[in-house]
Coordinates of C-alpha atoms in Angstrom, one line a residue:
Chain T
M1 CA 200.2 100.8 72.4
R2 CA 204.0 100.3 72.1
L3 CA 205.3 101.0 75.6
G4 CA 208.6 100.8 77.3
F5 CA 209.1 100.2 81.0
I6 CA 212.3 100.6 83.1
G7 CA 212.4 100.1 86.9
F8 CA 211.0 97.0 88.5
G9 CA 210.9 97.7 92.2
A10 CA 208.0 97.2 94.6
M11 CA 206.0 99.8 92.7
G12 CA 207.2 99.3 89.1
K13 CA 206.7 95.5 89.0
P14 CA 203.0 95.4 89.5
M15 CA 202.5 98.5 87.3
A16 CA 204.3 96.9 84.4
E17 CA 202.3 93.8 84.8
H18 CA 199.0 95.8 84.6
L19 CA 200.2 97.4 81.4
L20 CA 201.0 94.0 79.8
R21 CA 197.7 92.5 81.0
A22 CA 195.8 95.5 79.5
G23 CA 197.2 94.4 76.1
H24 CA 200.0 96.9 75.6
E25 CA 203.3 95.8 73.9
L26 CA 206.1 96.2 76.4
S27 CA 209.8 96.7 75.7
V28 CA 212.0 96.5 78.8
W29 CA 215.5 97.0 80.0
S30 CA 217.0 96.7 83.4
R31 CA 220.4 97.3 85.0
R32 CA 219.9 93.9 86.6
P33 CA 218.4 91.8 83.7
A34 CA 217.1 89.1 86.0
S35 CA 214.6 91.6 87.5
A36 CA 212.8 91.7 84.2
D37 CA 212.5 87.9 83.7
F38 CA 209.0 87.8 85.1
L39 CA 207.9 90.2 82.4
L40 CA 209.7 88.4 79.6
A41 CA 207.9 85.2 80.6
R42 CA 204.6 87.1 80.1
G43 CA 205.5 88.3 76.6
A44 CA 207.5 91.5 77.1
T45 CA 210.5 92.2 74.8
W46 CA 214.1 92.6 76.1
C47 CA 216.1 95.5 74.8
A48 CA 219.9 95.9 75.0
S49 CA 219.8 99.5 76.2
P50 CA 217.5 102.3 77.3
A51 CA 218.0 103.9 73.9
A52 CA 216.7 100.7 72.3
V53 CA 213.6 100.8 74.6
A54 CA 213.0 104.4 73.4
R55 CA 213.4 103.4 69.7
A56 CA 210.8 100.6 70.1
S57 CA 208.2 102.7 72.1
E58 CA 205.8 105.6 71.8
I59 CA 205.9 106.2 75.5
V60 CA 208.6 105.0 77.9
C61 CA 207.6 104.6 81.6
T62 CA 210.3 104.8 84.3
N63 CA 210.0 104.1 88.0
V64 CA 213.4 104.4 89.7
T65 CA 214.7 105.9 92.9
G66 CA 216.3 109.3 92.7
S67 CA 216.7 112.4 90.7
A68 CA 220.2 111.3 89.5
D69 CA 218.9 108.0 88.3
V70 CA 216.1 109.6 86.2
E71 CA 218.5 112.2 84.7
A72 CA 221.0 109.5 83.7
L73 CA 218.2 107.4 82.2
A74 CA 216.8 110.4 80.3
G75 CA 220.2 111.1 78.8
E76 CA 220.2 107.6 77.3
L77 CA 216.6 107.5 76.3
A78 CA 217.0 110.8 74.4
Q79 CA 219.3 108.9 72.0
G80 CA 216.5 106.6 71.0
F81 CA 213.3 108.7 71.0
S82 CA 211.8 110.0 67.8
P83 CA 209.9 113.3 67.8
G84 CA 206.5 112.8 69.5
G85 CA 208.0 110.4 72.0
I86 CA 207.0 110.7 75.7
H87 CA 209.0 109.9 78.8
L88 CA 206.5 109.2 81.5
D89 CA 208.4 109.1 84.9
F90 CA 206.6 107.8 88.0
S91 CA 209.6 108.3 90.3
T92 CA 209.6 110.7 93.1
I93 CA 212.3 113.3 92.3
A94 CA 213.1 117.0 92.8
P95 CA 210.7 119.3 90.9
D96 CA 213.8 121.1 89.5
A97 CA 215.2 117.9 88.2
A98 CA 211.9 117.2 86.4
R99 CA 212.1 120.7 84.8
R100 CA 215.7 120.2 83.7
I101 CA 214.9 116.9 82.1
A102 CA 212.0 118.4 80.2
A103 CA 214.2 121.2 78.9
M104 CA 216.8 118.7 77.8
Y105 CA 214.2 116.8 75.7
A106 CA 212.4 119.8 74.3
G107 CA 214.7 120.4 71.3
G108 CA 214.0 116.8 70.1
G109 CA 210.2 117.1 70.2
V110 CA 210.0 114.7 73.1
D111 CA 207.7 115.3 76.1
F112 CA 208.7 114.6 79.7
V113 CA 205.9 114.1 82.1
D114 CA 206.5 113.8 85.9
A115 CA 203.8 111.5 87.3
P116 CA 204.7 110.5 90.9
V117 CA 202.1 108.3 92.6
S118 CA 200.7 107.7 96.0
G119 CA 199.2 104.5 97.4
G120 CA 202.2 102.3 98.0
S121 CA 202.8 98.8 96.7
G122 CA 199.3 97.8 97.8
G123 CA 197.8 100.6 95.6
A124 CA 200.1 99.6 92.7
Q125 CA 199.0 96.0 92.9
A126 CA 195.3 96.9 93.2
A127 CA 195.7 99.6 90.4
T128 CA 194.1 102.2 92.7
L129 CA 197.1 104.6 92.8
S130 CA 196.6 108.3 93.0
I131 CA 198.6 109.8 90.1
M132 CA 199.6 113.4 90.2
W133 CA 201.2 114.6 87.0
G134 CA 202.8 117.6 85.6
G135 CA 203.3 118.3 81.9
K136 CA 202.3 120.4 78.9
L137 CA 198.7 120.6 77.9
C138 CA 199.5 119.5 74.4
E139 CA 202.3 117.3 73.0
A140 CA 205.5 119.1 71.9
V141 CA 205.3 118.0 68.3
S142 CA 201.9 119.4 67.7
P143 CA 201.3 122.5 69.7
G144 CA 197.6 123.1 69.9
G145 CA 197.1 119.5 68.7
T146 CA 196.8 116.3 70.7
A147 CA 196.4 116.7 74.4
L148 CA 199.0 114.9 76.4
A149 CA 196.2 113.7 78.7
T150 CA 194.6 111.9 75.8
R151 CA 197.8 110.1 74.9
L152 CA 198.5 109.2 78.6
Q153 CA 195.0 108.1 79.5
P154 CA 195.4 104.5 78.3
I155 CA 198.3 104.1 80.7
F156 CA 196.8 106.0 83.6
E157 CA 193.5 104.2 83.5
V158 CA 195.0 100.8 84.1
L159 CA 197.2 101.9 87.0
G160 CA 195.2 104.3 89.1
K161 CA 191.9 105.6 90.2
T162 CA 192.6 109.2 90.9
I163 CA 194.4 111.0 88.1
V164 CA 195.1 114.7 88.4
R165 CA 197.0 117.0 86.0
V166 CA 198.4 119.3 88.7
G167 CA 200.1 121.8 86.3
E168 CA 203.2 122.2 84.1
V169 CA 206.3 119.9 84.3
G170 CA 207.5 119.7 87.9
A171 CA 204.0 120.3 89.4
G172 CA 203.5 116.6 89.8
Q173 CA 206.6 116.5 92.0
V174 CA 205.4 119.5 94.0
A175 CA 202.1 117.7 94.7
K176 CA 204.0 114.6 95.7
A177 CA 206.1 116.6 98.1
C178 CA 202.9 117.9 99.6
N179 CA 201.6 114.3 99.7
Q180 CA 204.6 113.2 101.7
M181 CA 204.4 116.2 104.1
V182 CA 200.8 115.5 104.9
M183 CA 201.2 111.7 105.0
V184 CA 204.4 111.3 107.0
A185 CA 203.3 114.1 109.4
A186 CA 200.2 112.0 109.9
I187 CA 202.4 108.9 110.6
E188 CA 204.5 110.9 113.1
A189 CA 201.3 112.3 114.8
C190 CA 199.9 108.8 115.0
A191 CA 203.2 107.6 116.6
E192 CA 203.0 110.4 119.1
A193 CA 199.4 109.6 119.9
A194 CA 200.3 105.9 120.3
R195 CA 203.2 106.8 122.6
L196 CA 201.0 109.1 124.7
A197 CA 198.3 106.4 125.1
E198 CA 200.9 103.8 126.0
A199 CA 202.6 105.9 128.6
A200 CA 199.3 106.9 130.1
G201 CA 198.3 103.2 130.4
V202 CA 195.6 103.3 127.7
D203 CA 195.1 100.8 125.0
F204 CA 196.0 102.5 121.7
A205 CA 194.1 99.9 119.6
K206 CA 190.9 101.1 121.3
V207 CA 191.9 104.8 120.9
R208 CA 192.6 104.1 117.2
S209 CA 189.3 102.4 116.5
A210 CA 187.4 105.2 118.4
M211 CA 189.2 107.9 116.3
L212 CA 188.8 106.2 112.9
G213 CA 185.2 107.4 112.3
G214 CA 185.8 110.9 113.6
S215 CA 187.5 114.1 112.5
A216 CA 190.9 112.5 113.1
G217 CA 190.1 109.7 110.7
S218 CA 192.7 109.1 107.9
R219 CA 194.2 106.4 105.7
V220 CA 197.3 106.7 107.8
L221 CA 195.5 106.1 111.0
E222 CA 193.9 103.1 109.4
V223 CA 197.0 101.5 107.9
F224 CA 200.0 102.8 109.9
G225 CA 198.0 103.2 113.1
G226 CA 197.0 99.6 112.7
R227 CA 200.6 98.5 112.3
M228 CA 201.6 100.5 115.4
A229 CA 198.8 99.0 117.5
A230 CA 199.9 95.5 116.4
R231 CA 203.6 96.5 116.7
E232 CA 204.2 95.2 113.2
F233 CA 207.2 97.1 111.7
A234 CA 207.8 95.1 108.6
P235 CA 207.3 97.2 105.4
G236 CA 204.7 98.4 104.1
V237 CA 206.5 101.4 103.0
E238 CA 210.3 101.4 103.7
A239 CA 211.1 104.3 105.9
R240 CA 214.3 105.1 104.0
L241 CA 212.2 106.1 101.0
H242 CA 210.3 108.6 103.1
H243 CA 213.6 109.8 104.5
K244 CA 214.8 110.4 100.9
D245 CA 211.6 112.3 100.0
Y246 CA 212.1 114.6 103.0
A247 CA 215.6 115.5 101.9
L248 CA 214.1 116.5 98.6
L249 CA 211.3 118.6 100.0
M250 CA 213.3 120.3 102.7
D251 CA 215.9 121.1 100.0
E252 CA 213.1 122.6 97.9
A253 CA 211.9 124.6 101.0
V254 CA 215.3 126.1 101.3
K255 CA 215.3 127.1 97.6
I256 CA 211.9 128.8 97.7
G257 CA 212.1 130.1 101.2
V258 CA 209.1 128.6 103.1
A259 CA 208.7 127.7 106.7
L260 CA 207.8 124.1 107.3
P261 CA 207.8 123.7 111.1
V262 CA 206.0 120.4 111.3
S263 CA 207.8 118.9 108.4
A264 CA 211.1 119.9 109.9
A265 CA 210.2 118.2 113.2
V266 CA 209.2 115.1 111.2
W267 CA 212.4 115.2 109.2
Q268 CA 214.5 115.0 112.4
Q269 CA 212.5 112.0 113.6
L270 CA 213.2 110.3 110.2
N271 CA 216.9 111.1 110.7
A272 CA 216.8 109.5 114.1
L273 CA 214.9 106.5 112.6
M274 CA 217.7 106.0 110.0
G275 CA 220.3 106.3 112.7
S276 CA 218.7 103.6 114.6
G277 CA 219.0 101.2 111.6
W278 CA 215.3 100.9 110.8
G279 CA 215.5 102.4 107.3
R280 CA 214.3 99.1 105.7
D281 CA 211.5 98.7 108.2
D282 CA 208.1 100.4 107.9
S283 CA 207.7 104.1 108.6
S284 CA 205.5 103.1 111.6
S285 CA 208.9 102.6 113.2
L286 CA 208.6 106.4 114.0
L287 CA 206.9 105.0 117.1
R288 CA 210.1 103.2 118.1
V289 CA 212.0 106.4 117.7
L290 CA 209.8 108.0 120.4
E291 CA 210.3 104.9 122.6
A292 CA 214.1 104.8 122.2
G293 CA 215.9 105.2 125.5
T294 CA 212.8 104.4 127.6
E295 CA 212.7 101.3 129.7
P296 CA 210.7 98.5 128.0
D297 CA 207.5 97.7 129.8
P298 CA 208.1 94.3 131.3
A299 CA 204.4 93.5 131.1
R300 CA 204.4 93.8 127.3
Chain Q
M1 CA 165.2 109.9 132.6
N2 CA 165.9 113.1 134.4
V3 CA 169.1 114.4 132.8
G4 CA 171.0 117.4 134.1
F5 CA 172.9 119.4 131.5
I6 CA 175.4 122.1 132.3
G7 CA 177.2 124.0 129.5
L8 CA 174.9 125.1 126.7
G9 CA 177.4 126.6 124.3
L10 CA 178.0 125.8 120.6
M11 CA 178.3 122.1 121.4
G12 CA 176.2 121.7 124.5
R13 CA 173.0 123.3 123.1
P14 CA 172.4 120.9 120.2
M15 CA 173.5 118.0 122.3
A16 CA 171.0 118.8 125.1
L17 CA 168.3 119.2 122.5
H18 CA 168.9 115.7 121.1
L19 CA 168.4 114.3 124.6
E20 CA 165.2 116.3 125.1
R21 CA 163.9 115.1 121.7
A22 CA 164.6 111.5 122.8
G23 CA 162.1 112.0 125.6
H24 CA 164.4 112.9 128.5
A25 CA 163.5 115.6 131.0
L26 CA 166.2 118.2 131.1
H27 CA 167.4 120.1 134.2
L28 CA 169.6 123.0 133.3
W29 CA 171.8 125.6 134.8
A30 CA 173.8 128.1 132.8
R31 CA 176.3 130.8 133.9
R32 CA 174.8 133.1 131.3
P33 CA 170.9 133.2 131.4
E34 CA 170.7 133.9 127.7
S35 CA 172.0 130.4 127.0
L36 CA 168.7 129.1 128.3
A37 CA 166.6 130.8 125.7
P38 CA 166.5 128.0 123.2
F39 CA 165.1 125.7 125.9
A40 CA 162.0 127.9 126.8
A41 CA 159.7 125.8 124.6
V42 CA 160.9 122.3 125.4
N43 CA 160.6 119.9 128.3
A44 CA 163.3 121.6 130.4
R45 CA 163.5 123.1 133.9
T46 CA 166.1 125.7 134.7
H47 CA 167.7 125.8 138.2
A48 CA 169.5 128.4 140.2
T49 CA 172.7 126.4 140.9
P50 CA 174.4 123.1 139.7
A51 CA 173.5 121.8 143.2
E52 CA 169.8 122.2 142.4
V53 CA 170.3 120.4 139.1
A54 CA 171.9 117.5 140.9
K55 CA 168.9 117.2 143.3
H56 CA 166.6 116.5 140.4
A57 CA 168.8 114.4 138.0
D58 CA 169.9 110.8 137.7
V59 CA 172.7 111.7 135.3
V60 CA 174.3 115.1 134.9
I61 CA 176.2 116.0 131.7
V62 CA 178.8 118.7 131.8
M63 CA 180.1 120.4 128.6
V64 CA 182.2 123.4 129.6
A65 CA 185.5 124.8 128.4
D66 CA 188.3 123.6 130.7
A67 CA 189.3 121.8 133.9
P68 CA 188.7 124.7 136.3
D69 CA 185.2 125.1 135.0
V70 CA 184.5 121.3 135.5
E71 CA 185.9 121.4 138.9
K72 CA 183.8 124.4 139.9
V73 CA 180.6 122.9 138.6
C74 CA 181.3 119.6 140.3
L75 CA 183.0 120.5 143.5
G76 CA 182.7 124.3 143.9
E77 CA 180.2 126.1 146.2
D78 CA 176.7 125.0 145.2
G79 CA 178.3 122.4 142.9
L80 CA 176.9 119.0 142.0
A81 CA 178.7 117.3 144.9
A82 CA 176.9 119.6 147.4
T83 CA 173.5 117.8 146.9
G84 CA 174.2 114.9 144.5
K85 CA 172.9 111.6 146.0
P86 CA 174.9 108.4 145.9
G87 CA 174.3 106.8 142.6
L88 CA 174.3 110.0 140.7
I89 CA 176.5 109.8 137.5
V90 CA 178.3 112.9 136.3
V91 CA 179.4 112.6 132.6
D92 CA 182.0 115.2 131.7
M93 CA 182.1 115.7 128.0
S94 CA 184.4 118.7 128.1
T95 CA 188.0 118.3 127.0
I96 CA 190.2 118.5 130.0
N97 CA 193.5 117.2 131.3
P98 CA 193.3 113.4 132.0
N99 CA 194.8 113.8 135.4
A100 CA 192.4 116.5 136.4
A101 CA 189.6 114.2 135.3
R102 CA 190.9 111.4 137.5
S103 CA 191.2 113.8 140.5
I104 CA 187.7 115.1 140.1
G105 CA 186.5 111.5 139.7
Q106 CA 188.2 110.5 143.0
R107 CA 186.8 113.4 144.9
L108 CA 183.2 112.8 143.6
A109 CA 183.6 109.1 144.4
E110 CA 184.1 110.1 148.1
K111 CA 180.5 111.3 148.0
G112 CA 179.3 108.2 146.2
I113 CA 178.9 110.0 142.9
E114 CA 180.3 108.3 139.9
F115 CA 182.3 110.3 137.3
V116 CA 182.7 109.4 133.7
D117 CA 184.9 111.3 131.3
A118 CA 183.4 111.3 127.8
P119 CA 185.1 114.0 125.6
V120 CA 183.9 114.2 122.0
S121 CA 185.3 114.9 118.5
G122 CA 183.3 116.1 115.5
G123 CA 182.8 119.8 116.3
E124 CA 179.6 121.8 116.1
T125 CA 178.5 120.0 113.0
G126 CA 178.9 116.7 114.7
A127 CA 176.9 118.0 117.7
I128 CA 174.1 119.3 115.5
N129 CA 173.9 116.0 113.5
A130 CA 174.3 113.8 116.5
A131 CA 177.3 112.4 114.8
L132 CA 180.0 112.9 117.4
T133 CA 182.7 110.5 118.3
V134 CA 182.6 109.9 122.1
M135 CA 185.6 108.5 123.9
V136 CA 184.7 107.3 127.3
G137 CA 186.8 106.6 130.5
G138 CA 185.1 105.1 133.5
T139 CA 183.8 101.9 135.0
P140 CA 182.0 99.4 132.7
A141 CA 178.9 99.6 134.9
A142 CA 178.6 103.4 134.7
F143 CA 179.4 103.2 130.9
E144 CA 176.5 100.8 130.3
K145 CA 174.1 103.2 132.2
V146 CA 175.0 106.3 130.3
K147 CA 175.7 104.7 126.9
P148 CA 172.0 105.1 125.7
L149 CA 172.3 108.8 126.4
L150 CA 175.6 109.2 124.7
E151 CA 174.3 107.4 121.6
K152 CA 171.7 110.1 121.2
M153 CA 174.5 112.6 120.7
G154 CA 177.1 110.5 118.9
K155 CA 177.4 107.9 116.2
S156 CA 180.4 106.2 117.7
V157 CA 180.6 105.7 121.5
T158 CA 183.6 103.7 122.8
L159 CA 184.6 102.8 126.3
I160 CA 188.4 103.3 126.1
G161 CA 189.3 102.4 129.7
D162 CA 189.3 103.6 133.3
S163 CA 188.7 107.1 134.5
G164 CA 190.8 109.5 132.5
A165 CA 191.2 107.2 129.5
G166 CA 188.6 109.1 127.5
Q167 CA 190.6 112.3 127.9
V168 CA 193.8 110.4 126.9
A169 CA 192.0 109.3 123.7
K170 CA 190.9 112.9 123.1
A171 CA 194.5 114.1 123.6
C172 CA 195.5 111.6 120.9
N173 CA 192.7 112.8 118.7
Q174 CA 193.9 116.4 119.1
I175 CA 197.5 115.4 118.2
L176 CA 196.3 113.9 114.9
T177 CA 194.0 116.8 114.0
G178 CA 196.3 119.6 115.2
V179 CA 199.4 118.2 113.4
G180 CA 197.2 117.4 110.5
V181 CA 195.8 120.9 110.0
L182 CA 199.3 122.4 110.2
A183 CA 200.8 119.8 107.8
V184 CA 198.0 120.6 105.3
A185 CA 198.6 124.3 105.7
E186 CA 202.4 123.8 105.1
A187 CA 201.7 121.7 102.0
F188 CA 199.3 124.2 100.5
N189 CA 201.7 127.1 101.2
F190 CA 204.6 125.1 99.7
A191 CA 202.5 124.4 96.6
A192 CA 201.4 128.0 96.1
R193 CA 204.9 129.3 96.6
S194 CA 206.1 126.7 94.0
G195 CA 203.5 128.1 91.5
V196 CA 201.2 125.1 91.8
D197 CA 197.5 125.3 92.5
P198 CA 196.7 124.0 96.0
A199 CA 193.2 123.0 94.9
K200 CA 194.7 120.6 92.4
V201 CA 197.1 119.3 95.0
R202 CA 194.2 118.6 97.4
E203 CA 192.3 116.8 94.7
A204 CA 195.3 114.6 93.9
L205 CA 196.1 113.9 97.5
L206 CA 192.6 112.9 98.5
G207 CA 192.9 109.7 96.4
G208 CA 196.1 108.5 98.0
F209 CA 197.8 107.7 101.3
A210 CA 197.5 111.3 102.4
Y211 CA 193.7 111.1 102.6
S212 CA 192.3 112.4 105.8
K213 CA 189.1 114.1 107.1
I214 CA 191.3 117.1 107.8
L215 CA 192.5 117.4 104.2
E216 CA 189.0 117.0 103.0
N217 CA 187.3 119.5 105.4
H218 CA 189.9 121.9 106.7
G219 CA 191.8 121.7 103.4
Q220 CA 188.7 122.9 101.6
R221 CA 188.3 125.7 104.1
M222 CA 191.8 126.8 103.6
L223 CA 191.3 126.9 99.8
D224 CA 188.1 129.0 100.3
R225 CA 190.1 131.1 102.8
N226 CA 187.1 130.6 105.1
F227 CA 188.6 131.1 108.5
K228 CA 185.3 131.2 110.4
P229 CA 185.1 128.5 113.0
G230 CA 184.5 125.3 112.4
F231 CA 186.3 124.7 115.6
K232 CA 187.6 127.7 117.4
A233 CA 191.4 127.9 117.1
W234 CA 191.9 128.9 120.8
M235 CA 190.0 125.7 121.8
H236 CA 192.5 123.6 119.8
Q237 CA 195.4 125.5 121.4
K238 CA 194.0 124.7 124.8
D239 CA 193.7 121.0 123.8
L240 CA 197.3 120.9 122.6
R241 CA 198.3 122.5 125.9
I242 CA 196.8 119.5 127.6
V243 CA 198.8 117.2 125.3
M244 CA 202.0 119.0 126.2
E245 CA 201.1 119.0 129.9
E246 CA 200.8 115.2 129.7
A247 CA 204.1 115.0 127.7
H248 CA 205.8 116.9 130.5
R249 CA 204.2 114.8 133.3
L250 CA 205.0 111.5 131.6
G251 CA 208.4 112.5 130.1
L252 CA 207.5 112.0 126.5
M253 CA 209.1 113.3 123.3
L254 CA 206.2 114.6 121.1
P255 CA 208.0 116.7 118.5
S256 CA 205.3 117.3 115.9
A257 CA 202.7 118.1 118.6
A258 CA 205.2 120.5 120.1
A259 CA 205.8 122.2 116.7
T260 CA 202.1 122.6 116.4
A261 CA 201.2 123.7 119.9

C-alpha cells in the first residue's frame, strides 16, 4: 500500500519501520529532516511538504505530540489528499480536536481516524500495541461501501495485537483518556504503596513480587513497580507526556461535567512532579514526589 | 497436625475445609454456632472457647474481621493465651493494622506463643480455589513451620519480613486495588458520559499498559452492573482506614489512597 508517515519520535520511529518492513511504500516528511534519515536509508521517499505526502499516499499516518500539532498538520495534508484518502492519527489529543479535524476533512471525501495507542515505546518496538480507534464504519467516499476497518487492517496488523474500534471519531481519544486515568492512577497507587512499605521498614521489592500474582496484579505493578523497587527513574515513559494527557482529560471532564476524584489527586501529583524538574524522567518518579521533603534514609 | 481455626466466615470456611481435606485435624470455635454446621461431617472438633482450641492445637489460624476481634480471640478472657502452651503458633490471616499485629505478637511472645501475621488477597473465590496470595510477617523459623499449611490455602505464600510486615504488604495491596477500582469506575463513567461504550473501552485497555486484574474482573462486574460482593465494600473501606491510620502514624502523603478512602 502507498502510505505516508509523519512524526518520528519514540513511538513513531519503530512504527514507521514496521510498516516499511511489511512491504508498504512509505512517503515521509519531517519538520527536522534529519529525523527521517534512518527511513530514507531503508527505502522511504522524502517529500517536500505534508501536502506532497498526502498526494503520494492512500493513507497518511501521523504521530505527533499535541492537538495543535495535529490540527496544523491536517490543514496542510488536506491540500494534498484526493477523495478516499485517510488521515490515520496515532497521537493522543483532545476528543474534540479529533472531531473538528474530521469535520474539516469531510467535505473533501477524506476520512480522519483517531487511533491512539497504549503500550509505550516497548510495545511499539515489539509491535504489540493496543490500538483504540474512532472513525466511521464505512469510508466517506463510498457510504455503505468499503469498511474503514478493512482498509486500515493492513496497517494495524503490523503495529499492534489488540485492535478495537471504540466508536465514532473521537471515541479512540476517549478510550485513551480512560487508559491514562487507569494507568497513571495505578502508577500513583504503586508509588504510595512503595512509600508506605519503605516508611514502615518493609522491602517493597518483596511486597511487589507477593502482590504480582494476586488481585492487585497489573502491568503497571510489573513494569513501573519494578522501576520503583530498583529506584530506576530513567524513561520508560517520560512523565511530561502523562502530565500533558492529564491536562487533556481534566479539561474534558470540565466540559462534560464528571467528577474524577482519583484522577484529580493524580493530576496534582503530576504537577508536583513537573515542578520538581522530573518531567523527562520516568513516571515512576511519582514515588520521588511522595518522598520530597523527607529526610533521606542514610542506610540507603 | 492439630490445627485450630477461628473465624469461619466467607473466607475462613473454605480455607479451613482445605486444611481438613489435606488431612489435618481441625479444632474449631465460632462466635455464631451456625458457622460450625458445614463441619459436622468432617474431621473437626468444636470447642466452647478459643482457650479450649489452644489446648488441643499445634497451630491456630485466626480469620476474623478486625484488630479488636483478633485481640479478643488471642488475649481476651478465655482467649488463646489463657491456655496456649509455649511453642504454639498463632497465624492471624485477618487484615488488621500492622501496629496492632506487632503489639498482639509481643504480648503473645510473653507467654511463649509465636505470632505470625499472614493476611491474604484473592477474595472468596481465591479462598474457595485455594488460590490466595498470602503475605507473611514473622520469624523465618515460624514461617517455615506454618508454610505447608498456608500452601494448602494459597498459591503464592511469601515471607515479607518481621512481625507486621505481612500487614504492611496487605495495606499496599489494598491501596492498589482500592485506587484501581475507583480509577476504573471513573474511566467507565467518563466514557459513558462522552457517549462511548465502556465495554469497548475495557476491551481496548486490557491489551495495553492499563491492564490489571481489577480492570478484568471488577471492570466486567461494573459493566454487568453486578454489585453483589465479590468483596464486601465495607471490608475494603476498613482496609483503607488501616492504610490511612498508617499514613497518619508515619507522616506519609498518600493522596490517591486518601481520595479513595
